Amino acid sequence: MATGRESIAANLRAALDGPWRDVREQARTHLDDERLYGDPYLDYRAARARVLDQMHLVSSFGWAEKGYKLGHGGTGEPGAAVTALEMLAYTDLSLWVKCGVQWGLFGGAVENLGTERHKTYIQELIPLDLLGCFAMTETGHGSDVANLETTATYDPATQEFVVHSPTPGARKDYIGGAAEHARMAAVFAQLITGGESQGVHCFLVPIRDAAGADLPGVTTSDCGLKGGLPGVDNGRILFDQVRIPRENLLNRYADVEPDGTYSSEIANPSRRFFTTLGTLVRGRVSVGGAASAGARVALSIAVRYAEKRRQFADPDTGEETVLMDYRSHQRRLLPLVARSYALSFAQNDLVLRMHLVQTGQDVDPNAQRALEKRAAGLKVAQTRHATRAIQECREACGGAGYLTENRLVTLKADTDVFTTFEGDNLVLTQLVAKELLTAYSDEVRDLDALGWVRFAATMARDVVRERSGVRQMIQRLRDRGDESVDEADLSRRSVQLQLFADREDYLVRTAAHRLRARAEETGPFEAFNNAQDHILTAGTAHIERLVLEAFIDGIADIEDPDARALAETVCDLFVYTTIEENQAWFIMHRFMSVERAKNVRRGVNELVDRLRPDALTLIEGLGVPERMLHAVMLEDPKSLAEQEHAPVAR
């Protein structure tokens, strides 16, 4: 029979598991398998071979099929696919990345950018009969996808595209799978036909034969040792006049006729480009989710260790004190646990939105664009959280945290690059802010820098309130009176949300004004560059508001009163620590008095003290089973000693 604590933890876990909780529960069973964990003692070539073997085991779980359409050999459940594969982050992030490249990026490009003529490729890549890679990034054009240099020039005489790397900077770089395993690449290149460039399109280009040798005109090389992810064979690809059939163009949004005539239902080249990239949003959604999963593993290890490890004697009792009883330890770990809860609810909401859009259940014409912005923002929030949380966990575990056998350093190394791939975090934050400044207006989506500045100069309405549901949520939580935020009770959820929304709104409006003022004195690039710090802060404030909204909605769905009450306290801690981290801004802009800022700091102390007895309950609610943590320092010292002295089988 479950105890009260176990019941509360189970209800929290069910809430955080989200819409596909049955998928997560099944995954916990599948992943309780020693074969799916990494071995830090392997060299990188052995680690790559191990991960490839692990992929074949994962392919037997039926997760990959969920991400593809019924007619292509799948089950048409993109939300379930993202959720299931996210769970791989609990075992080995190299395995997660390899699966993500194969079934998410490479397979996703074929599925979402191809047509029926590419169906056979999907049927081969799902069971791993065809291993592929996603060749977008170039040495000289990391995040600047629109200006990639690789070309695919159509030759009507042979009805082939000629794929070529015209400069050293056009080399495809950091490509997962390119060093050893991939036999085909989804290559993003400038499509040229009739002497005219039609912008970036995606092509299927064979790069290796069945024996693993480079095909004629293709040169692959190995990126070698990296800071982490040793099981991922990142490589580079150069093309020298490589010919592929006309049909290898993934032609969902554009096509080339045998005579070289180019056609597309999307006439505007910029809109066509963004539509193409928008269909690949699943990768960005997945990266954020895996980063958060890695942070949950680290926090689960660090808090459990803090409940076991004793350090320094209490002068009154003479007994050594458990680490988790120190205020400093509570402050360094519990706010990160609270943020993990917040981001888990936000990720669940994001995956559901993605699922509804990609299965055609959400037909709002603005839904895809809103999804892209939200995915970009949450990827930033989640990967930054992972970087910070895992480092804090490592330090909180002292020397033990630095041992590979306790996983934290491996998690830190493996998640570090998550802030870079699927979009550099600063670039993505800028993208979010730009969407705010353009107020989701279709007519300004394709503006250049000058057009953007001009639009910002004319923007006079309340962007946040007009273009989002935050006003409705605030009204639902309370009927707003005439009192200022500073006079209001910060423990009230509506006041908290109001404070987050007001900060976002102020930053967006003042960024627009700053752009206008600078544009009157200088050029559009100067105006934008001058305001870039302001724009990035506005984007960050927007992301934090979205996360708080998702947390509030997630709590509302918890039926058990004890679990809901605990989640409410966790939400307060998330709010108070977020305000504390930004208190200088709130004070400088007179959103908060100095006395209120002091109250916030005292509030954080009160909240971590209140949550201290529930630390293990919260960790169990995060949903990483203790048996999956694989940290030696959490094992019973007595059992470890017995293992060391046990006879060795020969």
XYZ file of C-alpha atoms in Angstrom:
650
model
C 0.000 0.000 0.000
C 1.406 3.391 -0.998
C 2.333 5.860 1.725
C 1.211 9.474 1.637
C 4.579 10.555 0.255
C 4.561 7.862 -2.413
C 1.029 8.818 -3.422
C 1.932 12.498 -3.755
C 5.055 11.618 -5.755
C 3.015 9.367 -8.046
C 0.482 12.126 -8.682
C 3.243 14.648 -9.417
C 4.931 12.189 -11.754
C 1.660 11.556 -13.584
C 1.192 15.307 -14.044
C 4.728 15.832 -15.317
C 4.486 12.816 -17.615
C 1.907 14.788 -19.560
C -0.432 13.758 -22.374
C 1.629 10.656 -23.242
C 2.198 9.346 -19.721
C 1.518 5.777 -20.871
C 4.366 6.128 -23.362
C 6.686 7.320 -20.592
C 5.713 4.474 -18.297
C 6.335 1.923 -21.021
C 9.667 3.587 -21.798
C 10.781 3.264 -18.171
C 10.300 -0.475 -18.512
C 12.142 -0.684 -21.843
C 15.047 1.431 -20.615
C 15.653 -0.604 -17.476
C 18.280 -2.470 -19.471
C 22.047 -2.366 -18.914
C 22.641 -2.628 -22.654
C 21.280 0.906 -23.157
C 23.722 2.715 -20.891
C 27.020 4.157 -22.025
C 30.443 2.887 -21.007
C 32.783 5.835 -20.256
C 35.850 3.606 -20.543
C 35.336 2.936 -24.254
C 37.330 4.888 -26.809
C 35.252 6.908 -29.231
C 35.274 4.342 -32.029
C 34.099 1.582 -29.692
C 31.506 3.975 -28.256
C 30.158 4.620 -31.762
C 29.875 0.912 -32.479
C 28.070 0.386 -29.177
C 25.553 3.144 -29.908
C 24.821 1.679 -33.341
C 24.059 -1.648 -31.680
C 21.869 0.141 -29.134
C 19.916 1.828 -31.949
C 18.927 -1.560 -33.300
C 17.629 -2.492 -29.848
C 15.647 0.769 -29.642
C 14.212 0.144 -33.103
C 12.495 -2.948 -31.703
C 10.502 -0.794 -29.242
C 8.241 0.638 -31.954
C 8.997 4.253 -31.041
C 10.323 5.370 -34.422
C 7.150 4.297 -36.227
C 5.094 6.688 -34.119
C 6.679 9.661 -35.861
C 5.600 8.728 -39.391
C 2.334 8.710 -41.300
C 0.158 5.639 -41.543
C 0.755 5.321 -45.261
C 4.515 5.393 -44.782
C 4.742 2.532 -42.304
C 4.148 4.645 -39.214
C 1.319 5.212 -36.756
C 0.937 8.989 -37.107
C 1.706 9.949 -33.499
C 4.423 12.642 -33.570
C 3.799 13.677 -29.962
C 4.249 10.114 -28.756
C 7.421 9.727 -30.836
C 9.048 12.843 -29.381
C 8.028 11.819 -25.855
C 9.335 8.258 -26.165
C 12.687 9.229 -27.657
C 13.152 11.970 -25.041
C 13.295 9.217 -22.426
C 16.550 7.965 -23.973
C 18.201 10.950 -22.306
C 17.854 9.046 -19.029
C 20.282 6.409 -20.313
C 22.820 7.763 -22.813
C 22.653 11.080 -24.653
C 24.865 9.764 -27.456
C 22.137 7.222 -28.139
C 19.480 9.953 -28.019
C 21.382 12.080 -30.540
C 21.972 9.196 -32.939
C 18.299 8.221 -32.827
C 17.312 11.854 -33.226
C 19.499 12.263 -36.296
C 18.203 9.075 -37.916
C 14.486 9.239 -37.180
C 14.048 12.919 -36.350
C 16.309 14.959 -38.631
C 17.079 12.698 -41.586
C 13.770 10.843 -41.466
C 11.893 14.024 -40.641
C 13.322 15.779 -43.688
C 12.238 12.935 -45.982
C 8.793 12.705 -44.377
C 8.041 16.424 -44.155
C 9.791 17.780 -47.247
C 9.342 14.800 -49.566
C 6.351 13.363 -51.406
C 5.058 9.911 -52.306
C 8.017 9.307 -54.587
C 10.240 9.257 -51.486
C 8.086 6.808 -49.530
C 10.463 3.869 -50.008
C 13.257 5.765 -48.249
C 11.068 6.114 -45.151
C 10.245 2.423 -45.180
C 13.980 1.676 -45.223
C 15.121 4.213 -42.628
C 12.604 3.261 -39.936
C 14.081 -0.261 -39.430
C 17.626 1.114 -39.966
C 18.068 -0.564 -43.348
C 19.102 2.901 -44.552
C 21.233 5.030 -42.240
C 21.213 8.732 -42.960
C 22.433 12.110 -41.794
C 21.191 15.701 -41.916
C 23.650 17.902 -43.807
C 22.605 21.490 -43.231
C 25.362 23.259 -41.279
C 28.429 24.470 -43.181
C 31.836 25.482 -41.880
C 31.315 29.086 -42.928
C 27.557 29.443 -42.389
C 26.501 27.954 -39.070
C 23.161 29.581 -38.266
C 22.862 31.480 -41.568
C 20.983 28.760 -43.432
C 19.604 31.056 -46.127
C 23.146 31.793 -47.320
C 24.546 28.262 -47.483
C 27.089 27.913 -50.314
C 26.598 24.295 -51.395
C 24.946 24.253 -54.816
C 22.665 21.795 -56.586
C 22.654 22.793 -60.266
C 20.130 21.156 -62.567
C 21.367 19.615 -65.822
C 18.379 19.135 -68.178
C 20.491 17.074 -70.596
C 20.759 14.241 -68.074
C 17.865 15.227 -65.781
C 20.221 15.299 -62.813
C 21.244 17.727 -60.130
C 24.965 18.343 -59.726
C 25.783 18.844 -56.028
C 28.966 20.796 -55.394
C 30.942 22.487 -52.605
C 32.363 25.588 -54.347
C 34.527 26.829 -51.451
C 36.153 25.440 -48.293
C 33.493 27.304 -46.306
C 30.792 25.260 -48.073
C 31.962 22.055 -46.392
C 29.162 20.399 -44.431
C 30.416 20.311 -40.853
C 29.610 18.726 -37.468
C 27.172 16.365 -39.205
C 26.057 13.494 -36.936
C 26.494 10.177 -38.755
C 28.715 11.580 -41.511
C 31.992 10.244 -40.128
C 31.164 6.513 -40.267
C 27.622 5.201 -40.390
C 25.447 7.250 -42.767
C 24.997 6.064 -46.346
C 22.770 8.940 -47.448
C 22.578 12.615 -46.558
C 19.681 15.050 -46.614
C 21.678 17.932 -48.089
C 20.552 21.545 -47.957
C 21.848 23.443 -50.976
C 21.107 26.380 -53.260
C 18.956 25.062 -56.107
C 20.102 26.479 -59.448
C 18.235 25.890 -62.680
C 18.373 27.856 -65.904
C 21.242 29.865 -64.453
C 19.050 31.235 -61.648
C 19.180 30.419 -57.936
C 15.860 29.540 -56.339
C 17.149 29.477 -52.771
C 17.864 26.656 -50.329
C 16.195 23.278 -50.937
C 16.812 19.770 -49.608
C 18.187 16.873 -51.676
C 18.854 13.211 -50.948
C 22.483 12.488 -51.784
C 24.049 9.003 -51.411
C 27.474 9.392 -49.769
C 28.688 5.816 -49.077
C 28.377 2.384 -50.595
C 27.280 -0.706 -48.675
C 30.881 -1.387 -47.650
C 31.253 2.078 -46.095
C 33.473 3.603 -48.799
C 32.889 7.166 -50.019
C 31.069 7.331 -53.334
C 32.702 9.102 -56.315
C 32.860 12.854 -55.781
C 32.099 12.589 -52.054
C 34.796 13.149 -49.450
C 33.907 12.502 -45.824
C 36.140 13.086 -42.838
C 35.933 12.716 -39.083
C 35.482 15.626 -36.652
C 37.420 13.512 -34.159
C 37.242 13.903 -30.407
C 34.631 16.282 -29.016
C 33.813 17.663 -25.582
C 31.119 15.012 -25.164
C 28.799 12.628 -27.027
C 31.573 10.135 -27.875
C 29.104 7.692 -29.410
C 28.065 10.150 -32.148
C 30.173 10.003 -35.319
C 30.207 13.675 -36.267
C 31.868 14.290 -39.599
C 32.370 16.578 -42.578
C 31.293 16.216 -46.181
C 32.631 17.816 -49.362
C 30.959 17.364 -52.754
C 32.805 17.536 -56.055
C 30.286 17.605 -58.921
C 28.186 14.769 -57.462
C 25.285 13.816 -59.742
C 21.929 12.709 -58.350
C 18.594 11.992 -60.099
C 16.087 14.830 -60.463
C 13.714 12.845 -58.237
C 16.117 13.203 -55.293
C 14.875 16.739 -54.747
C 12.499 16.653 -51.771
C 9.685 18.345 -53.623
C 6.833 19.028 -51.233
C 7.086 22.805 -51.642
C 8.879 23.128 -54.973
C 9.813 21.017 -57.986
C 11.873 21.080 -61.163
C 10.403 19.670 -64.365
C 12.535 17.492 -66.676
C 13.236 20.530 -68.879
C 14.471 22.543 -65.880
C 11.346 24.604 -65.256
C 11.042 25.537 -61.598
C 7.656 25.703 -59.895
C 6.336 26.281 -56.381
C 2.957 26.974 -54.842
C 4.711 29.451 -52.540
C 5.727 32.334 -54.799
C 7.620 34.376 -52.211
C 11.158 32.903 -51.867
C 11.544 34.019 -48.256
C 8.186 32.586 -47.250
C 9.047 29.338 -49.039
C 12.332 29.131 -47.145
C 10.720 29.676 -43.750
C 7.940 27.222 -44.581
C 10.560 24.600 -45.406
C 12.429 25.129 -42.144
C 9.206 25.340 -40.157
C 8.277 21.758 -41.025
C 11.475 20.630 -39.249
C 10.464 22.157 -35.912
C 10.275 18.710 -34.303
C 14.068 18.640 -33.961
C 14.109 21.846 -31.947
C 11.262 20.598 -29.752
C 13.193 17.387 -29.110
C 16.490 19.070 -28.212
C 14.867 21.133 -25.481
C 13.086 18.096 -24.093
C 16.248 15.996 -23.968
C 18.178 18.812 -22.261
C 15.505 19.044 -19.579
C 15.576 15.267 -19.169
C 19.335 15.409 -18.611
C 18.844 18.088 -15.965
C 16.229 15.912 -14.216
C 18.727 13.056 -14.055
C 21.405 15.315 -12.566
C 19.066 16.826 -9.983
C 17.784 13.382 -9.042
C 21.361 12.282 -8.383
C 22.416 15.431 -6.505
C 19.380 15.659 -4.214
C 19.491 11.944 -3.367
C 23.186 12.296 -2.580
C 22.471 15.359 -0.415
C 19.997 13.255 1.591
C 22.726 10.661 2.300
C 25.957 12.609 2.644
C 26.820 14.108 6.030
C 29.278 16.909 6.574
C 30.330 18.770 9.775
C 28.941 18.103 13.243
C 26.023 19.966 14.794
C 27.530 21.625 17.926
C 24.340 20.944 19.888
C 23.963 17.234 19.118
C 27.422 16.266 17.979
C 25.925 14.478 14.978
C 27.051 15.257 11.467
C 24.520 17.207 9.409
C 22.944 15.916 6.219
C 23.881 18.190 3.314
C 20.263 18.826 2.397
C 19.659 20.383 5.817
C 21.969 23.298 5.031
C 20.204 26.417 3.760
C 22.938 26.977 1.190
C 22.374 23.500 -0.226
C 18.622 23.972 -0.322
C 19.065 27.264 -2.139
C 21.417 25.839 -4.736
C 19.296 22.779 -5.615
C 15.608 23.320 -4.826
C 15.123 26.372 -7.108
C 16.568 24.276 -9.936
C 14.129 21.490 -9.092
C 11.331 24.073 -9.264
C 12.512 25.243 -12.678
C 12.642 21.639 -13.856
C 8.989 21.281 -12.893
C 8.125 24.480 -14.723
C 9.977 23.457 -17.873
C 8.471 19.969 -17.818
C 4.969 21.417 -17.910
C 6.050 23.834 -20.651
C 7.527 20.986 -22.708
C 4.345 18.933 -22.370
C 2.332 21.874 -23.641
C 4.760 22.426 -26.517
C 4.722 18.768 -27.619
C 0.927 18.751 -27.553
C 0.808 21.903 -29.702
C 3.281 20.327 -32.137
C 1.220 17.140 -32.287
C -1.994 19.032 -33.033
C -0.351 21.066 -35.787
C 1.467 18.152 -37.424
C -1.564 15.861 -37.360
C -3.806 18.542 -38.856
C -6.004 18.906 -35.777
C -5.014 22.553 -35.319
C -5.963 24.328 -38.552
C -5.338 27.874 -37.346
C -3.211 29.487 -40.100
C -1.020 31.112 -37.440
C -0.492 27.934 -35.414
C 2.648 26.775 -37.234
C 4.358 30.105 -36.839
C 3.401 30.353 -33.168
C 4.731 26.825 -32.659
C 8.089 27.741 -34.195
C 8.472 30.757 -31.911
C 7.513 28.811 -28.817
C 9.831 25.919 -29.737
C 12.727 28.330 -30.240
C 12.122 30.038 -26.906
C 11.735 26.870 -24.874
C 14.778 25.274 -26.477
C 16.766 28.257 -25.179
C 15.265 28.046 -21.689
C 15.712 24.289 -21.377
C 19.271 24.047 -22.657
C 20.410 26.966 -20.514
C 18.743 25.341 -17.524
C 20.491 22.045 -18.234
C 23.905 23.718 -18.458
C 23.389 25.575 -15.204
C 21.660 22.800 -13.266
C 24.111 20.040 -14.131
C 27.080 22.218 -13.201
C 25.452 23.114 -9.882
C 24.743 19.448 -9.213
C 28.336 18.548 -9.956
C 29.609 21.146 -7.476
C 26.989 20.177 -4.887
C 28.355 16.617 -4.920
C 31.950 17.691 -4.339
C 34.720 15.350 -5.424
C 32.266 12.482 -5.871
C 30.482 14.552 -8.487
C 33.672 14.750 -10.532
C 33.977 10.974 -10.860
C 32.684 9.583 -14.125
C 31.089 6.669 -12.287
C 28.558 9.153 -10.869
C 27.441 10.395 -14.317
C 27.349 14.146 -13.643
C 30.467 15.040 -15.625
C 29.235 12.903 -18.515
C 25.859 14.640 -18.461
C 27.603 18.005 -18.370
C 29.819 17.165 -21.340
C 27.027 15.618 -23.380
C 24.500 18.442 -22.898
C 26.953 21.308 -23.351
C 26.509 21.440 -27.124
C 22.721 21.485 -26.798
C 22.958 25.267 -26.424
C 24.401 25.359 -29.941
C 22.775 22.774 -32.153
C 19.269 23.175 -33.578
C 19.948 26.889 -33.307
C 22.424 28.925 -31.264
C 20.657 30.176 -28.156
C 21.377 33.856 -28.734
C 20.171 33.616 -32.329
C 16.994 31.837 -31.219
C 16.308 34.399 -28.493
C 16.683 37.105 -31.115
C 14.240 35.210 -33.343
C 11.688 35.132 -30.524
C 12.072 38.854 -29.903
C 11.748 39.657 -33.591
C 8.470 37.771 -33.690
C 7.284 39.833 -30.737
C 8.287 43.084 -32.396
C 6.549 42.211 -35.614
C 3.449 41.345 -33.572
C 2.867 38.213 -35.624
C 1.802 40.335 -38.598
C 1.925 38.444 -41.881
C 2.622 41.592 -43.824
C 5.955 42.168 -42.076
C 7.227 38.593 -41.917
C 9.451 39.033 -44.937
C 10.721 42.542 -44.243
C 14.421 43.273 -44.394
C 16.193 45.078 -41.564
C 15.058 48.508 -42.775
C 11.455 47.371 -43.100
C 11.570 45.841 -39.641
C 12.849 49.066 -38.085
C 10.166 51.070 -39.880
C 7.478 48.733 -38.624
C 8.769 48.896 -35.069
C 8.608 52.676 -35.249
C 4.885 52.570 -35.994
C 3.967 49.878 -33.468
C 1.856 51.517 -30.777
C -0.377 48.782 -29.427
C 0.142 46.487 -26.475
C 1.763 43.543 -28.258
C 1.794 41.068 -25.399
C -1.812 41.650 -24.434
C -3.216 41.868 -27.950
C -1.474 38.858 -29.432
C -1.488 36.303 -26.637
C -3.803 34.773 -24.106
C -2.081 36.336 -21.125
C -4.823 38.918 -20.608
C -7.468 36.232 -20.510
C -5.440 34.148 -18.074
C -4.923 37.084 -15.737
C -8.626 37.893 -15.812
C -9.447 34.272 -15.136
C -7.170 34.218 -12.125
C -8.505 37.449 -10.690
C -10.395 40.612 -11.515
C -7.654 43.202 -11.613
C -8.122 46.157 -9.289
C -6.409 49.549 -9.337
C -3.578 48.515 -7.035
C -0.058 48.478 -8.395
C 1.971 45.293 -8.500
C 4.177 46.652 -5.738
C 1.164 47.136 -3.479
C -0.314 43.744 -4.351
C 0.271 40.419 -2.668
C 3.078 38.665 -4.541
C 1.906 35.305 -3.285
C -1.191 35.632 -5.489
C -0.716 33.790 -8.770
C -2.442 36.516 -10.780
C -0.054 39.143 -9.432
C 2.935 36.981 -10.288
C 1.762 36.510 -13.851
C 0.970 40.219 -14.107
C 4.521 41.062 -13.072
C 6.016 38.698 -15.674
C 3.697 40.015 -18.392
C 4.288 43.671 -17.532
C 8.047 43.170 -17.722
C 7.732 41.528 -21.128
C 5.411 44.227 -22.424
C 7.639 47.041 -21.179
C 10.721 45.504 -22.783
C 9.005 44.946 -26.142
C 7.610 48.468 -26.319
C 10.828 50.164 -25.243
C 12.876 48.036 -27.650
C 10.662 49.250 -30.471
C 11.089 52.856 -29.350
C 14.848 52.408 -29.085
C 14.966 51.061 -32.631
C 12.986 54.021 -33.890
C 15.148 56.597 -32.134
C 18.382 55.086 -33.421
C 17.036 54.600 -36.942
C 16.509 58.368 -37.213
C 20.249 58.877 -36.749
C 21.816 55.923 -38.522
C 21.179 52.899 -40.772
C 18.974 49.892 -40.016
C 21.862 47.585 -39.086
C 23.266 50.168 -36.665
C 19.818 50.640 -35.166
C 19.349 46.928 -34.663
C 22.884 46.301 -33.415
C 22.589 49.134 -30.914
C 19.406 47.631 -29.447
C 20.434 43.981 -29.592
C 20.978 43.609 -25.831
C 17.542 45.106 -25.217
C 15.949 42.846 -27.833
C 17.502 39.722 -26.291
C 16.227 40.681 -22.837
C 12.723 41.101 -24.270
C 12.915 37.630 -25.803
C 14.027 36.111 -22.499
C 11.208 37.822 -20.606
C 8.690 36.433 -23.097
C 10.030 32.896 -22.631
C 9.785 33.161 -18.835
C 6.177 34.336 -19.080
C 5.265 31.378 -21.318
C 6.869 28.950 -18.874
C 4.941 30.414 -15.932
C 1.661 30.145 -17.852
C 2.363 26.489 -18.631
C 3.177 25.820 -14.969
C -0.110 27.397 -13.862
C -2.074 25.354 -16.388
C -0.229 22.173 -15.401
C -1.057 22.623 -11.720
C -4.742 23.097 -12.548
C -4.836 19.563 -13.973
C -3.564 17.912 -10.770
C -6.588 16.374 -9.062
C -4.990 15.151 -5.838
C -5.197 18.080 -3.352
C -1.951 17.260 -1.523
C 0.020 16.953 -4.739
C -1.541 20.138 -6.081
C -0.698 22.048 -2.885
C 2.923 20.928 -3.100
C 3.086 21.892 -6.784
C 1.697 25.341 -5.903
C 4.569 25.868 -3.467
C 7.066 24.723 -6.102
C 5.547 27.229 -8.526
C 5.963 30.000 -5.937
C 9.631 29.082 -5.611
C 10.039 29.230 -9.401
C 8.452 32.702 -9.450
C 10.340 34.093 -6.477
C 13.745 32.870 -7.668
C 13.115 34.191 -11.187
C 12.245 37.597 -9.750
C 15.247 37.450 -7.407
C 17.579 36.773 -10.344
C 16.157 39.821 -12.143
C 15.560 42.048 -9.137
C 18.009 44.727 -10.291
C 15.927 45.210 -13.447
C 12.651 45.324 -11.506
C 14.059 47.923 -9.097
C 15.718 50.073 -11.789
C 12.503 50.232 -13.802
C 10.357 50.857 -10.717
C 8.327 47.695 -10.995
C 9.386 46.849 -7.471
C 10.548 48.753 -4.434
C 13.748 47.911 -2.595
C 11.664 46.701 0.347
C 9.636 44.384 -1.891
C 12.912 43.023 -3.345
C 14.051 42.223 0.187
C 10.766 40.438 0.777
C 11.388 38.356 -2.327
C 14.737 37.214 -0.971
C 13.189 36.358 2.371
C 10.442 34.576 0.478
C 12.927 32.316 -1.295
C 14.413 31.323 2.052
C 10.972 30.601 3.469
C 9.974 28.517 0.453
C 13.094 26.325 0.372
C 12.660 25.767 4.107
C 9.040 24.746 3.544
C 9.977 22.401 0.709
C 12.937 20.804 2.491
C 10.902 17.909 4.008
C 9.490 17.136 0.556
C 12.789 17.144 -1.330
C 12.732 13.406 -2.066
C 9.043 13.515 -2.951
C 9.788 16.217 -5.524
C 12.665 14.210 -6.950
C 10.509 11.114 -7.269
C 7.901 13.292 -8.951
C 10.450 14.247 -11.631
C 10.030 10.706 -12.879
C 13.571 9.340 -13.164
C 13.502 5.932 -11.434
C 16.294 5.518 -8.886
C 17.473 2.332 -10.602
C 18.094 4.361 -13.789
C 20.400 6.910 -12.149
C 23.465 4.635 -12.303
C 25.467 6.760 -9.856
C 27.728 4.624 -7.689
C 27.781 7.153 -4.834
C 24.056 6.531 -4.266
C 24.540 2.834 -3.594
C 24.699 1.391 -0.095
C 28.349 1.530 1.101
C 27.948 -1.875 2.744
C 26.844 -3.523 -0.483
C 29.721 -1.859 -2.326
C 32.201 -3.255 0.168
C 30.708 -6.705 -0.235
C 31.068 -6.423 -4.022
C 34.725 -5.443 -3.698
C 35.509 -8.527 -1.564
C 33.343 -10.985 -3.468
C 35.176 -13.834 -5.251
C 35.819 -13.143 -8.911
C 34.294 -15.605 -11.372
C 36.879 -17.109 -13.700
